[in-house]
CSV table of C-alpha atoms in Angstrom, one decimal:
chain,number,residue,atom,x,y,z
A,1,MET,CA,-0.1,-0.1,0.3
A,2,LYS,CA,1.1,3.2,-0.9
A,3,GLN,CA,1.9,5.3,2.5
A,4,VAL,CA,-1.3,7.6,3.4
A,5,THR,CA,-1.4,10.5,5.8
A,6,TYR,CA,-2.4,10.1,9.6
A,7,SER,CA,-4.7,12.4,8.7
A,8,ALA,CA,-6.2,10.6,5.7
A,9,ASP,CA,-6.0,7.2,7.4
A,10,ARG,CA,-8.2,8.8,10.4
A,11,PHE,CA,-10.7,10.2,8.2
A,12,ILE,CA,-11.5,7.5,5.0
A,13,ASN,CA,-11.9,5.3,9.1
A,14,GLN,CA,-14.9,7.8,10.2
A,15,LEU,CA,-16.1,8.0,6.5
A,16,ALA,CA,-16.9,4.1,6.4
A,17,PHE,CA,-18.6,5.0,9.8
A,18,THR,CA,-20.5,8.1,8.7
A,19,LEU,CA,-21.6,5.7,5.3
A,20,ASP,CA,-23.3,2.8,7.8
A,21,ILE,CA,-26.7,2.6,8.9
A,22,PRO,CA,-27.9,2.9,12.4
A,23,ASP,CA,-27.5,-0.3,14.4
A,24,GLU,CA,-31.6,-0.5,14.8
A,25,ARG,CA,-32.0,-0.6,10.8
A,26,TYR,CA,-30.7,-3.6,10.6
A,27,ALA,CA,-32.3,-4.8,14.1
A,28,SER,CA,-35.9,-3.8,12.6
A,29,ALA,CA,-35.1,-5.3,9.4
A,30,ASP,CA,-34.2,-8.9,11.4
A,31,ARG,CA,-37.6,-7.9,13.5
A,32,SER,CA,-39.7,-7.7,10.2
A,33,TYR,CA,-38.6,-10.6,8.2
A,34,ARG,CA,-38.8,-12.9,11.4
A,35,SER,CA,-42.6,-11.5,11.7
A,36,ILE,CA,-43.1,-12.5,8.4
A,37,CYS,CA,-42.3,-16.2,9.0
A,38,ASP,CA,-44.4,-16.6,12.3
A,39,TRP,CA,-47.3,-15.4,9.8
A,40,LEU,CA,-46.8,-18.4,7.5
A,41,GLU,CA,-45.9,-20.8,10.1
A,42,ARG,CA,-49.1,-20.2,12.2
A,43,PRO,CA,-52.1,-22.9,11.8
A,44,GLU,CA,-54.2,-21.0,9.4
A,45,SER,CA,-51.5,-20.9,6.6
A,46,ARG,CA,-51.2,-22.8,3.4
A,47,PHE,CA,-47.3,-23.2,4.5
A,48,ALA,CA,-48.5,-24.8,8.3
A,49,GLN,CA,-47.4,-28.2,7.6
A,50,VAL,CA,-44.5,-27.2,5.7
A,51,TYR,CA,-40.8,-26.4,6.9
A,52,ILE,CA,-40.1,-23.2,6.7
A,53,ASN,CA,-36.1,-21.6,6.5
A,54,ALA,CA,-36.0,-17.4,5.9
A,55,TYR,CA,-33.2,-15.4,6.0
A,56,THR,CA,-31.9,-11.9,4.4
A,57,GLN,CA,-29.7,-12.0,1.4
A,58,GLY,CA,-27.8,-9.3,-0.5
A,59,SER,CA,-26.0,-6.0,1.0
A,60,PHE,CA,-28.3,-6.9,4.5
A,61,ARG,CA,-26.7,-9.6,4.9
A,62,LEU,CA,-23.4,-9.5,3.8
A,63,GLY,CA,-23.2,-5.8,6.2
A,64,THR,CA,-22.6,-4.0,3.6
A,65,VAL,CA,-25.6,-1.4,3.3
A,66,ILE,CA,-25.3,2.2,2.8
A,67,ARG,CA,-27.0,5.1,3.2
A,68,PRO,CA,-29.0,6.2,-0.2
A,69,LEU,CA,-27.7,9.4,-2.1
A,70,ASN,CA,-30.8,11.4,-1.7
A,71,GLY,CA,-30.5,11.4,1.9
A,72,GLU,CA,-34.4,9.8,2.3
A,73,GLU,CA,-33.0,6.7,4.0
A,74,HIS,CA,-35.3,4.0,2.3
A,75,TYR,CA,-33.8,0.7,2.0
A,76,ASP,CA,-34.2,-2.5,-0.1
A,77,LEU,CA,-34.0,-5.7,2.6
A,78,ASP,CA,-34.1,-8.8,0.2
A,79,VAL,CA,-35.3,-12.3,2.2
A,80,VAL,CA,-35.3,-15.8,0.8
A,81,CYS,CA,-38.4,-17.9,2.2
A,82,GLU,CA,-36.6,-21.3,2.0
A,83,PHE,CA,-39.8,-24.0,1.5
A,84,GLY,CA,-39.1,-27.7,2.7
A,85,ALA,CA,-41.9,-28.5,-0.3
A,86,SER,CA,-40.8,-30.9,-2.9
A,87,LYS,CA,-40.9,-30.2,-6.9
A,88,THR,CA,-43.3,-33.4,-7.4
A,89,SER,CA,-46.2,-31.8,-5.2
A,90,SER,CA,-45.7,-27.8,-6.3
A,91,THR,CA,-45.2,-26.1,-9.4
A,92,GLN,CA,-42.9,-22.5,-9.6
A,93,LYS,CA,-46.1,-20.7,-9.9
A,94,GLN,CA,-48.0,-22.6,-7.6
A,95,LEU,CA,-45.7,-22.0,-4.5
A,96,PHE,CA,-45.3,-17.7,-6.3
A,97,ASP,CA,-48.6,-18.2,-5.7
A,98,ASP,CA,-49.3,-19.0,-2.2
A,99,LEU,CA,-46.5,-17.0,-1.1
A,100,GLY,CA,-48.4,-14.4,-2.8
A,101,HIS,CA,-51.9,-15.5,-1.0
A,102,GLU,CA,-50.2,-15.4,2.4
A,103,LEU,CA,-48.6,-11.9,2.1
A,104,LYS,CA,-51.9,-10.0,1.3
A,105,LEU,CA,-53.2,-11.6,4.3
A,106,TYR,CA,-50.2,-10.6,6.1
A,107,ALA,CA,-50.8,-6.8,4.6
A,108,ALA,CA,-54.0,-6.6,5.2
A,109,ARG,CA,-53.8,-8.0,9.0
A,110,TYR,CA,-51.3,-5.1,9.7
A,111,SER,CA,-53.2,-2.3,7.1
A,112,MET,CA,-50.2,-2.5,4.6
A,113,GLY,CA,-50.6,-2.1,1.1
A,114,ALA,CA,-51.3,-5.0,-1.5
A,115,PRO,CA,-47.9,-6.7,-1.8
A,116,SER,CA,-46.7,-6.8,-5.7
A,117,GLY,CA,-45.7,-9.5,-7.4
A,118,TRP,CA,-42.5,-9.7,-10.0
A,119,ASP,CA,-40.6,-11.9,-11.7
A,120,ARG,CA,-39.2,-13.9,-8.9
A,121,CYS,CA,-40.3,-12.6,-6.3
A,122,TRP,CA,-43.0,-10.7,-4.1
A,123,THR,CA,-42.3,-6.8,-2.5
A,124,LEU,CA,-44.2,-6.0,0.7
A,125,ASN,CA,-43.6,-1.8,1.2
A,126,TYR,CA,-43.9,-1.0,5.3
A,127,ALA,CA,-45.2,2.3,6.3
A,128,ASP,CA,-42.9,4.8,6.1
A,129,ALA,CA,-41.3,4.9,9.6
A,130,ALA,CA,-39.9,1.9,9.0
A,131,GLN,CA,-37.9,2.9,6.0
A,132,PHE,CA,-37.3,-0.1,4.1
A,133,HIS,CA,-39.3,-2.6,1.4
A,134,MET,CA,-38.7,-6.1,1.6
A,135,ASP,CA,-38.6,-8.1,-1.3
A,136,LEU,CA,-39.3,-12.2,-0.4
A,137,LEU,CA,-38.1,-14.8,-2.9
A,138,PRO,CA,-40.0,-18.4,-3.2
A,139,SER,CA,-37.5,-21.2,-2.9
A,140,ILE,CA,-37.3,-24.9,-2.1
A,141,PRO,CA,-33.6,-26.5,-1.4
A,142,ASP,CA,-32.0,-28.0,-4.2
A,143,GLY,CA,-28.7,-29.6,-2.8
A,144,GLN,CA,-28.4,-32.9,-4.1
A,145,ARG,CA,-29.6,-32.0,-7.6
A,146,GLN,CA,-26.7,-29.6,-8.0
A,147,ARG,CA,-24.4,-32.0,-6.6
A,148,THR,CA,-25.0,-34.2,-9.2
A,149,LEU,CA,-25.0,-31.6,-12.0
A,150,ARG,CA,-21.4,-30.3,-10.7
A,151,GLU,CA,-20.4,-33.4,-10.4
A,152,ALA,CA,-20.9,-34.2,-14.1
A,153,ARG,CA,-19.5,-31.4,-15.1
A,154,LYS,CA,-16.2,-32.5,-12.4
A,155,LEU,CA,-16.9,-28.4,-11.2
A,156,SER,CA,-16.3,-27.4,-7.3
A,157,LEU,CA,-19.1,-28.8,-5.2
A,158,GLU,CA,-18.2,-26.3,-2.6
A,159,TYR,CA,-21.3,-24.7,-0.9
A,160,VAL,CA,-23.5,-27.0,-3.5
A,161,ASP,CA,-25.3,-28.6,-0.6
A,162,LYS,CA,-26.7,-24.6,0.1
A,163,SER,CA,-28.0,-24.6,-3.3
A,164,ILE,CA,-32.1,-23.6,-3.8
A,165,SER,CA,-34.4,-24.0,-7.0
A,166,ILE,CA,-36.0,-20.7,-7.3
A,167,THR,CA,-39.4,-19.2,-9.0
A,168,ASP,CA,-39.1,-17.6,-12.5
A,169,ARG,CA,-42.2,-16.2,-14.3
A,170,ASN,CA,-40.0,-16.3,-17.0
A,171,HIS,CA,-39.2,-19.5,-17.5
A,172,PRO,CA,-40.6,-22.1,-19.9
A,173,ARG,CA,-41.2,-24.7,-17.2
A,174,TYR,CA,-43.0,-22.1,-15.0
A,175,GLN,CA,-46.3,-23.7,-14.7
A,176,GLN,CA,-45.4,-27.3,-15.0
A,177,TYR,CA,-44.1,-30.2,-12.9
A,178,THR,CA,-40.1,-30.4,-13.1
A,179,ASP,CA,-37.1,-30.6,-11.6
A,180,ASP,CA,-36.3,-28.4,-14.0
A,181,TRP,CA,-36.6,-25.2,-11.6
A,182,PRO,CA,-33.7,-21.9,-11.4
A,183,SER,CA,-31.1,-22.2,-9.2
A,184,SER,CA,-29.5,-20.1,-6.6
A,185,ASN,CA,-26.8,-19.9,-4.3
A,186,PRO,CA,-27.4,-16.7,-1.7
A,187,ASN,CA,-26.5,-18.6,1.9
A,188,GLY,CA,-23.5,-20.3,-0.1
A,189,TYR,CA,-22.3,-17.0,-1.3
A,190,ALA,CA,-23.2,-15.5,2.3
A,191,ASP,CA,-20.8,-17.8,3.5
A,192,TRP,CA,-18.0,-17.4,1.1
A,193,PHE,CA,-18.1,-14.5,1.8
A,194,MET,CA,-17.9,-14.5,5.6
A,195,ALA,CA,-14.8,-17.0,5.1
A,196,ARG,CA,-13.0,-14.0,3.7
A,197,MET,CA,-13.1,-12.1,6.4
A,198,GLU,CA,-13.5,-14.6,9.1
A,199,VAL,CA,-9.9,-13.1,11.0
A,200,ALA,CA,-10.8,-10.0,11.1
A,201,PHE,CA,-14.5,-10.4,11.8
A,202,ASN,CA,-14.2,-13.0,14.8
A,203,GLU,CA,-11.1,-10.3,16.4
A,204,ARG,CA,-13.2,-7.4,16.0
A,205,ARG,CA,-16.1,-9.1,17.6
A,206,ARG,CA,-13.7,-10.8,20.4
A,207,ALA,CA,-13.0,-7.1,21.1
A,208,MET,CA,-16.7,-5.3,21.6
A,209,ALA,CA,-17.1,-8.2,23.7
A,210,LEU,CA,-14.4,-7.5,26.2
A,211,ASN,CA,-14.9,-3.7,25.8
A,212,GLU,CA,-18.7,-4.3,26.8
A,213,ALA,CA,-18.0,-7.3,29.6
A,214,LYS,CA,-19.7,-9.9,28.1
A,215,ALA,CA,-19.5,-12.8,28.7
A,216,ASP,CA,-19.9,-15.0,25.3
A,217,VAL,CA,-18.9,-13.6,21.8
A,218,ALA,CA,-22.5,-14.5,20.3
A,219,ASP,CA,-24.5,-12.1,22.6
A,220,ILE,CA,-23.1,-9.5,20.2
A,221,PRO,CA,-25.0,-9.6,16.9
A,222,ALA,CA,-23.0,-10.3,13.9
A,223,PHE,CA,-24.3,-7.0,12.2
A,224,ARG,CA,-22.9,-5.1,14.9
A,225,VAL,CA,-19.2,-6.1,13.8
A,226,LYS,CA,-18.1,-4.5,10.8
A,227,THR,CA,-14.6,-5.5,9.3
A,228,PRO,CA,-12.6,-3.6,7.2
A,229,LEU,CA,-13.3,-5.0,4.2
A,230,GLN,CA,-17.4,-4.9,4.4
A,231,SER,CA,-15.8,-0.7,5.4
A,232,ALA,CA,-14.1,-1.1,2.4
A,233,ILE,CA,-17.3,-1.7,-0.1
A,234,GLN,CA,-19.3,0.3,1.5
A,235,ILE,CA,-17.0,3.5,0.6
A,236,LEU,CA,-16.8,1.7,-3.3
A,237,LYS,CA,-20.5,1.6,-3.5
A,238,ARG,CA,-20.4,5.0,-2.1
A,239,HIS,CA,-18.0,5.8,-5.2
A,240,ARG,CA,-19.7,3.9,-7.3
A,241,ASP,CA,-23.0,5.7,-6.9
A,242,LEU,CA,-21.8,9.2,-7.5
A,243,CYS,CA,-19.7,8.2,-10.3
A,244,PHE,CA,-22.4,6.9,-12.3
A,245,SER,CA,-25.6,9.6,-10.9
A,246,GLU,CA,-25.4,11.5,-14.4
A,247,GLN,CA,-25.1,8.6,-16.6
A,248,PRO,CA,-26.4,5.1,-15.0
A,249,ASP,CA,-25.7,3.0,-18.4
A,250,GLY,CA,-22.4,0.6,-17.4
A,251,ARG,CA,-22.8,1.4,-13.4
A,252,PRO,CA,-21.0,-1.9,-11.9
A,253,SER,CA,-23.3,-4.2,-9.8
A,254,SER,CA,-22.4,-4.3,-6.0
A,255,ILE,CA,-22.2,-8.0,-6.6
A,256,VAL,CA,-19.3,-7.7,-8.9
A,257,ILE,CA,-18.1,-5.0,-6.6
A,258,SER,CA,-18.3,-6.9,-3.0
A,259,THR,CA,-16.8,-10.0,-5.0
A,260,LEU,CA,-13.6,-8.6,-6.4
A,261,ALA,CA,-13.1,-6.8,-2.8
A,262,ALA,CA,-13.6,-9.6,-1.1
A,263,HIS,CA,-11.1,-12.1,-3.1
A,264,ALA,CA,-8.8,-8.9,-2.9
A,265,TYR,CA,-9.1,-8.4,0.7
A,266,GLN,CA,-6.2,-10.1,2.8
A,267,GLN,CA,-7.2,-9.7,6.5
A,268,GLU,CA,-6.1,-5.9,6.5
A,269,ALA,CA,-6.9,-4.9,10.3
A,270,THR,CA,-7.4,-1.1,9.3
A,271,VAL,CA,-10.5,0.2,7.1
A,272,THR,CA,-7.8,2.2,5.0
A,273,GLY,CA,-5.3,-0.9,4.3
A,274,ALA,CA,-8.6,-2.8,3.4
A,275,LEU,CA,-9.0,-0.2,0.7
A,276,PHE,CA,-6.2,0.7,-0.7
A,277,SER,CA,-5.3,-3.0,-1.1
A,278,ILE,CA,-8.5,-3.3,-2.7
A,279,LEU,CA,-8.3,-0.9,-5.5
A,280,ALA,CA,-4.6,-1.9,-6.3
A,281,SER,CA,-5.6,-5.7,-7.1
A,282,MET,CA,-9.2,-6.1,-7.9
A,283,ASP,CA,-9.3,-6.4,-11.4
A,284,ARG,CA,-7.2,-9.1,-11.1
A,285,TYR,CA,-9.7,-11.1,-9.8
A,286,ILE,CA,-11.6,-10.9,-13.3
A,287,GLU,CA,-10.5,-14.0,-15.7
A,288,VAL,CA,-10.6,-14.1,-19.1
A,289,ARG,CA,-11.8,-17.4,-20.5
A,290,GLY,CA,-11.5,-17.1,-24.3
A,291,GLN,CA,-13.0,-14.0,-25.2
A,292,THR,CA,-15.5,-13.9,-22.5
A,293,TYR,CA,-14.9,-12.3,-18.9
A,294,TRP,CA,-15.5,-14.3,-16.1
A,295,ILE,CA,-16.4,-13.3,-12.8
A,296,ALA,CA,-17.2,-16.5,-11.2
A,297,ASN,CA,-20.0,-16.9,-8.3
A,298,PRO,CA,-18.1,-18.4,-5.3
A,299,SER,CA,-21.3,-20.1,-4.6
A,300,ASP,CA,-22.1,-21.4,-8.2
A,301,PRO,CA,-18.9,-21.9,-10.6
A,302,ARG,CA,-21.3,-22.0,-13.6
A,303,GLU,CA,-22.4,-18.2,-13.0
A,304,ASN,CA,-21.2,-15.5,-14.3
A,305,PHE,CA,-21.1,-11.9,-12.2
A,306,ALA,CA,-19.5,-10.2,-15.8
A,307,ASP,CA,-22.0,-12.4,-18.3
A,308,ALA,CA,-23.4,-8.8,-19.2
A,309,TRP,CA,-19.6,-7.6,-20.7
A,310,GLU,CA,-20.1,-9.9,-23.7
A,311,ALA,CA,-22.9,-8.5,-24.9
A,312,GLU,CA,-22.0,-4.9,-23.8
A,313,PRO,CA,-18.6,-4.3,-23.6
A,314,GLU,CA,-18.9,-0.9,-23.0
A,315,ARG,CA,-19.7,-2.1,-19.4
A,316,LYS,CA,-15.9,-3.2,-18.8
A,317,LEU,CA,-14.8,0.0,-20.3
A,318,ALA,CA,-17.1,1.4,-17.5
A,319,PHE,CA,-15.1,-0.7,-14.8
A,320,ASP,CA,-12.2,0.2,-15.2
A,321,ASP,CA,-12.7,3.7,-16.0
A,322,TRP,CA,-14.5,3.7,-12.6
A,323,LEU,CA,-11.4,1.9,-10.7
A,324,ASP,CA,-9.4,3.8,-12.5
A,325,THR,CA,-11.1,7.0,-11.1
A,326,ALA,CA,-11.3,5.4,-7.4
A,327,ARG,CA,-7.4,4.6,-7.2
A,328,LYS,CA,-6.2,8.5,-8.4
A,329,ASP,CA,-9.1,9.8,-6.0
A,330,PHE,CA,-8.2,8.0,-2.8
A,331,GLU,CA,-4.2,8.5,-4.1
A,332,ARG,CA,-4.0,12.1,-4.4
A,333,ALA,CA,-6.4,11.9,-0.9
A,334,GLY,CA,-3.9,9.4,0.9
A,335,GLU,CA,-0.9,12.0,0.1
A,336,THR,CA,-2.4,15.0,2.2
A,337,GLU,CA,-2.5,16.0,5.9
A,338,ASP,CA,-4.7,18.7,4.8
A,339,LEU,CA,-8.8,17.7,5.9
A,340,ALA,CA,-10.3,20.5,3.7
A,341,GLN,CA,-8.6,19.8,0.6
A,342,MET,CA,-9.4,15.6,1.5
A,343,ILE,CA,-12.9,17.0,1.3
A,344,ASP,CA,-12.1,18.6,-1.7
A,345,LEU,CA,-10.1,16.1,-3.9
A,346,LEU,CA,-13.4,13.7,-2.6
A,347,SER,CA,-16.6,15.3,-3.1
A,348,PRO,CA,-17.4,14.8,-6.8
A,349,ARG,CA,-17.4,11.0,-6.4
A,350,LEU,CA,-18.7,10.7,-2.3
A,351,GLY,CA,-20.5,14.1,-1.8
A,352,ARG,CA,-19.6,17.4,-0.2
A,353,GLU,CA,-21.8,16.7,3.3
A,354,LEU,CA,-21.1,12.9,3.9
A,355,LEU,CA,-17.4,14.4,3.9
A,356,GLU,CA,-18.7,17.2,6.2
A,357,LYS,CA,-20.2,15.4,8.6
A,358,ALA,CA,-17.4,12.7,8.4
A,359,ALA,CA,-14.6,15.3,9.1
A,360,THR,CA,-16.9,17.0,11.9
A,361,ARG,CA,-15.8,15.0,14.8
A,362,HIS,CA,-11.9,15.3,14.4
A,363,SER,CA,-11.6,18.5,12.9
A,364,PRO,CA,-14.6,20.9,12.7
A,365,GLY,CA,-12.2,23.7,11.4
A,366,ALA,CA,-12.1,21.9,8.3
A,367,VAL,CA,-16.0,21.5,7.8
A,368,ALA,CA,-16.5,25.2,9.0
A,369,LYS,CA,-13.5,26.1,6.1
A,370,SER,CA,-15.7,23.6,3.6
A,371,VAL,CA,-18.9,25.2,4.4
A,372,ALA,CA,-17.4,28.8,3.8
A,373,THR,CA,-16.5,27.4,0.7
A,374,ARG,CA,-19.6,26.3,-0.6
A,375,ARG,CA,-21.2,29.3,0.2
A,376,LEU,CA,-18.4,31.8,-1.6
A,377,HIS,CA,-18.6,29.4,-4.7
A,378,GLY,CA,-22.8,29.4,-4.5
A,379,VAL,CA,-24.2,27.4,-7.2
A,380,MET,CA,-21.0,27.1,-9.1
A,381,GLN,CA,-19.7,24.5,-6.4
A,382,ARG,CA,-21.9,21.8,-8.3
A,383,VAL,CA,-19.5,22.7,-11.1
A,384,PHE,CA,-16.6,21.9,-9.0
A,385,ASP,CA,-17.8,18.7,-7.6
A,386,ALA,CA,-19.1,17.6,-10.7
A,387,PRO,CA,-19.3,13.6,-10.5
A,388,HIS,CA,-18.2,13.3,-14.1
A,389,ARG,CA,-14.8,16.0,-13.2
A,390,LYS,CA,-11.7,13.4,-13.4
A,391,PRO,CA,-9.5,13.4,-10.6
A,392,VAL,CA,-5.5,14.9,-11.1
A,393,ALA,CA,-3.6,12.1,-12.3
A,394,TRP,CA,-0.6,12.8,-11.2
A,395,PRO,CA,1.2,13.9,-7.6
A,396,THR,CA,1.3,17.2,-6.8
A,397,VAL,CA,4.6,19.0,-6.2
A,398,PRO,CA,4.6,22.8,-6.9
A,399,GLN,CA,7.9,24.6,-8.9
A,400,GLY,CA,5.6,27.6,-10.2
A,401,SER,CA,2.6,29.2,-11.4
A,402,VAL,CA,0.5,29.2,-14.1
A,403,SER,CA,-2.2,31.6,-15.1
A,404,LEU,CA,-5.4,31.7,-18.2
A,405,SER,CA,-6.9,34.4,-19.8
A,406,GLY,CA,-9.5,34.1,-22.4
A,407,ALA,CA,-11.2,35.7,-25.3
A,408,MET,CA,-14.4,35.0,-27.5
A,409,SER,CA,-14.6,35.7,-31.5
A,410,ARG,CA,-18.2,34.8,-33.3
A,411,ALA,CA,-17.8,35.7,-37.2
A,412,GLY,CA,-18.2,39.5,-38.0
A,413,PHE,CA,-17.2,40.4,-34.7
A,414,ARG,CA,-13.4,41.7,-33.2
A,415,PRO,CA,-12.2,38.8,-30.9
A,416,THR,CA,-13.1,40.4,-26.9
A,417,ALA,CA,-11.7,39.0,-23.5
A,418,VAL,CA,-13.4,37.2,-21.3
A,419,ALA,CA,-13.2,37.3,-17.9
A,420,SER,CA,-13.7,33.9,-15.6
A,421,ASN,CA,-16.9,33.5,-14.6
A,422,GLY,CA,-18.0,37.1,-16.3
A,423,ALA,CA,-21.1,37.8,-18.6
A,424,ALA,CA,-22.3,34.9,-20.3
A,425,VAL,CA,-20.7,34.3,-24.4
A,426,PRO,CA,-23.7,33.2,-27.1
A,427,ILE,CA,-23.5,29.7,-28.1
A,428,GLY,CA,-21.8,29.0,-31.4
A,429,SER,CA,-18.8,31.6,-30.1
A,430,SER,CA,-15.2,30.5,-30.7
A,431,LEU,CA,-13.3,30.4,-27.3
A,432,ARG,CA,-9.1,30.9,-26.9
A,433,PHE,CA,-7.8,30.2,-24.2
A,434,GLU,CA,-3.7,31.0,-23.8
A,435,ALA,CA,-1.8,29.8,-20.5
A,436,LYS,CA,1.3,32.0,-19.1
A,437,THR,CA,3.8,30.2,-16.6
A,438,ASN,CA,7.1,30.7,-15.2
A,439,LEU,CA,8.7,27.4,-15.2
A,440,VAL,CA,11.6,26.6,-17.7
A,441,TRP,CA,10.9,23.8,-20.6
A,442,PRO,CA,10.7,21.1,-21.0
A,443,TYR,CA,7.4,19.9,-19.5
A,444,LYS,CA,3.8,18.8,-20.8
A,445,VAL,CA,0.6,20.7,-20.8
A,446,PHE,CA,-2.5,19.2,-20.1
A,447,TRP,CA,-5.6,20.9,-20.1
A,448,GLN,CA,-9.0,19.9,-18.3
A,449,VAL,CA,-12.7,20.8,-19.3
A,450,VAL,CA,-15.6,20.6,-17.2
A,451,ASN,CA,-18.9,21.1,-18.4
A,452,THR,CA,-21.9,20.4,-17.1
A,453,GLY,CA,-25.7,21.5,-17.5
A,454,PRO,CA,-29.0,19.4,-19.1
A,455,ALA,CA,-28.0,19.8,-22.5
A,456,ALA,CA,-24.3,18.4,-22.6
A,457,LEU,CA,-25.5,15.5,-20.7
A,458,ARG,CA,-28.7,14.8,-23.1
A,459,ALA,CA,-26.5,14.8,-26.1
A,460,ASN,CA,-24.4,12.5,-24.0
A,461,ASP,CA,-20.8,15.5,-24.1
A,462,LEU,CA,-20.5,15.4,-20.6
A,463,ARG,CA,-16.1,16.0,-20.3
A,464,GLY,CA,-14.0,16.3,-17.4
A,465,GLY,CA,-10.7,14.6,-18.6
A,466,PHE,CA,-7.5,15.5,-19.3
A,467,LEU,CA,-6.6,16.7,-23.3
A,468,GLU,CA,-3.0,16.9,-23.7
A,469,GLY,CA,-1.8,20.2,-25.1
A,470,THR,CA,1.0,21.2,-27.6
A,471,VAL,CA,3.6,24.0,-26.4
A,472,SER,CA,4.4,25.9,-29.9
A,473,ALA,CA,7.1,28.8,-29.7
A,474,GLY,CA,6.5,29.0,-25.9
A,475,ASN,CA,2.0,29.6,-26.1
A,476,LEU,CA,0.1,26.8,-24.4
A,477,VAL,CA,-3.2,27.7,-25.9
A,478,ARG,CA,-6.2,25.8,-26.1
A,479,ASN,CA,-9.2,26.4,-28.5
A,480,GLU,CA,-12.9,25.4,-27.6
A,481,ARG,CA,-16.9,26.0,-29.2
A,482,ALA,CA,-19.3,27.7,-26.3
A,483,SER,CA,-21.7,24.4,-27.0
A,484,TYR,CA,-24.1,23.9,-24.0
A,485,LYS,CA,-25.5,26.5,-22.0
A,486,GLY,CA,-24.6,26.5,-18.5
A,487,SER,CA,-21.5,26.9,-16.6
A,488,HIS,CA,-18.5,25.3,-17.3
A,489,THR,CA,-14.3,25.5,-16.5
A,490,ILE,CA,-11.7,24.7,-17.9
A,491,GLU,CA,-8.2,24.4,-16.5
A,492,CYS,CA,-4.2,24.1,-17.4
A,493,PHE,CA,-2.1,22.2,-15.8
A,494,ILE,CA,1.8,21.4,-16.0
A,495,VAL,CA,3.4,18.7,-15.9
A,496,LYS,CA,6.8,18.5,-15.1
A,497,ASP,CA,8.8,15.4,-14.5
A,498,GLY,CA,5.5,13.1,-13.7
A,499,TYR,CA,4.4,15.7,-11.2
A,500,CYS,CA,2.2,18.5,-11.5
A,501,ALA,CA,4.4,21.2,-11.2
A,502,ALA,CA,1.6,24.4,-11.5
A,503,ARG,CA,-2.5,24.7,-12.1
A,504,SER,CA,-3.7,27.4,-13.3
A,505,GLY,CA,-7.1,26.7,-11.2
A,506,PRO,CA,-10.4,26.5,-12.3
A,507,PHE,CA,-11.3,29.8,-15.2
A,508,ILE,CA,-15.1,29.7,-15.2
A,509,VAL,CA,-17.0,30.2,-19.0
A,510,ASN,CA,-20.5,31.1,-18.3
A,511,ILE,CA,-22.6,29.9,-21.9
A,512,GLY,CA,-26.1,31.5,-22.4
């Protein structure tokens, strides 16, 4: 792991704590799904004579839930209802309909809205005070059948006995009595995930039990134990969510991030250590089988979590771009002791308000500085914090200065000077920016243009990357065109010997 400052290490740990949901949310979710289990087991239930094993899956099960971006704290709770039924006495449709029947009665009994039936599951929407909805997936055990199928293909049998058959209304034999049901293995995946962090989990649970004077570690609920792996995944999911908030196409799935992160985790004892280790190596666990990228489901080696990448290659490119951006974001943040600067560096893809909240405990001064900056910049802060603004790719070692001037021209008119954050220039105008630096050549020059606004978004033309310029006779010039209404920025970077030696600061261009 690259050297990380003390301030960055402490801040990243606090960030993970701020992202996590309150223990009460986990406890409330646990009570809610157990209440449904009790309902399904009552004497009048269609499942009264059937063994029922219900359990959570997804981010609640893995302990990687994060607070939603919109701040409304509404969560998705995924629950598997595993019934000890037989495929000889039930079709997928019958099992699905029976669960729906019981959930409708449950909803009526507790004055809830009627459940919604989807292709695979039923959704119960709880009252606003509960702040979550529950997706319930009907299933039956399928370990023996899956063992036979895997043995025939000489595949790993790890976790196979946890396999289940699930319902799917799109399955061709949905209404038939058949052994051929879709399969899944959420319990097996959760067991694998827990095994990847077992050492860290047990150490933290023991420490909590000692600290709270508990006689038995089992008295500490698992949801209260947060490992560095879980915290790192929460941070990466938040980064992913904001990174793709403007253009969600290609957004890496949580299961891809969680699987690769768990593979890369090496029992690091700190959140920062886990995060940087995962970022450095998670892509090494993407296999290439022939022409296909493959991220195997650890609980079912036949399933490829990256199957969408083959039909949509742009998804792999989006993943690579996101990972590269995350690496640079945290690398730059890890280099500084200045917490206010850290907030500025991470705000585009973690959110300024979240970062200010995380910094409040240890550095109220940095928060005050960030708030003051936000007020000073006003609406322009959204441009500076735009999720598509790429992080600076080079370590900063100031060696000089660079400044920018701008000019606008239109057909039939003489060029006129443009001031940063000055009057709006007309759409279609030609723009010329010239940089002046006191650094001595040789060096490289890069320009970063960040545009915003609905017009650029609709045109799929949001810009935020770096473009290498040319140095001609000592002149550093960049020509642009005023294409989209809104506030935009351009900045010049002078790179010398692999370091950012000078940067101009954003030059704001208003177009209208």
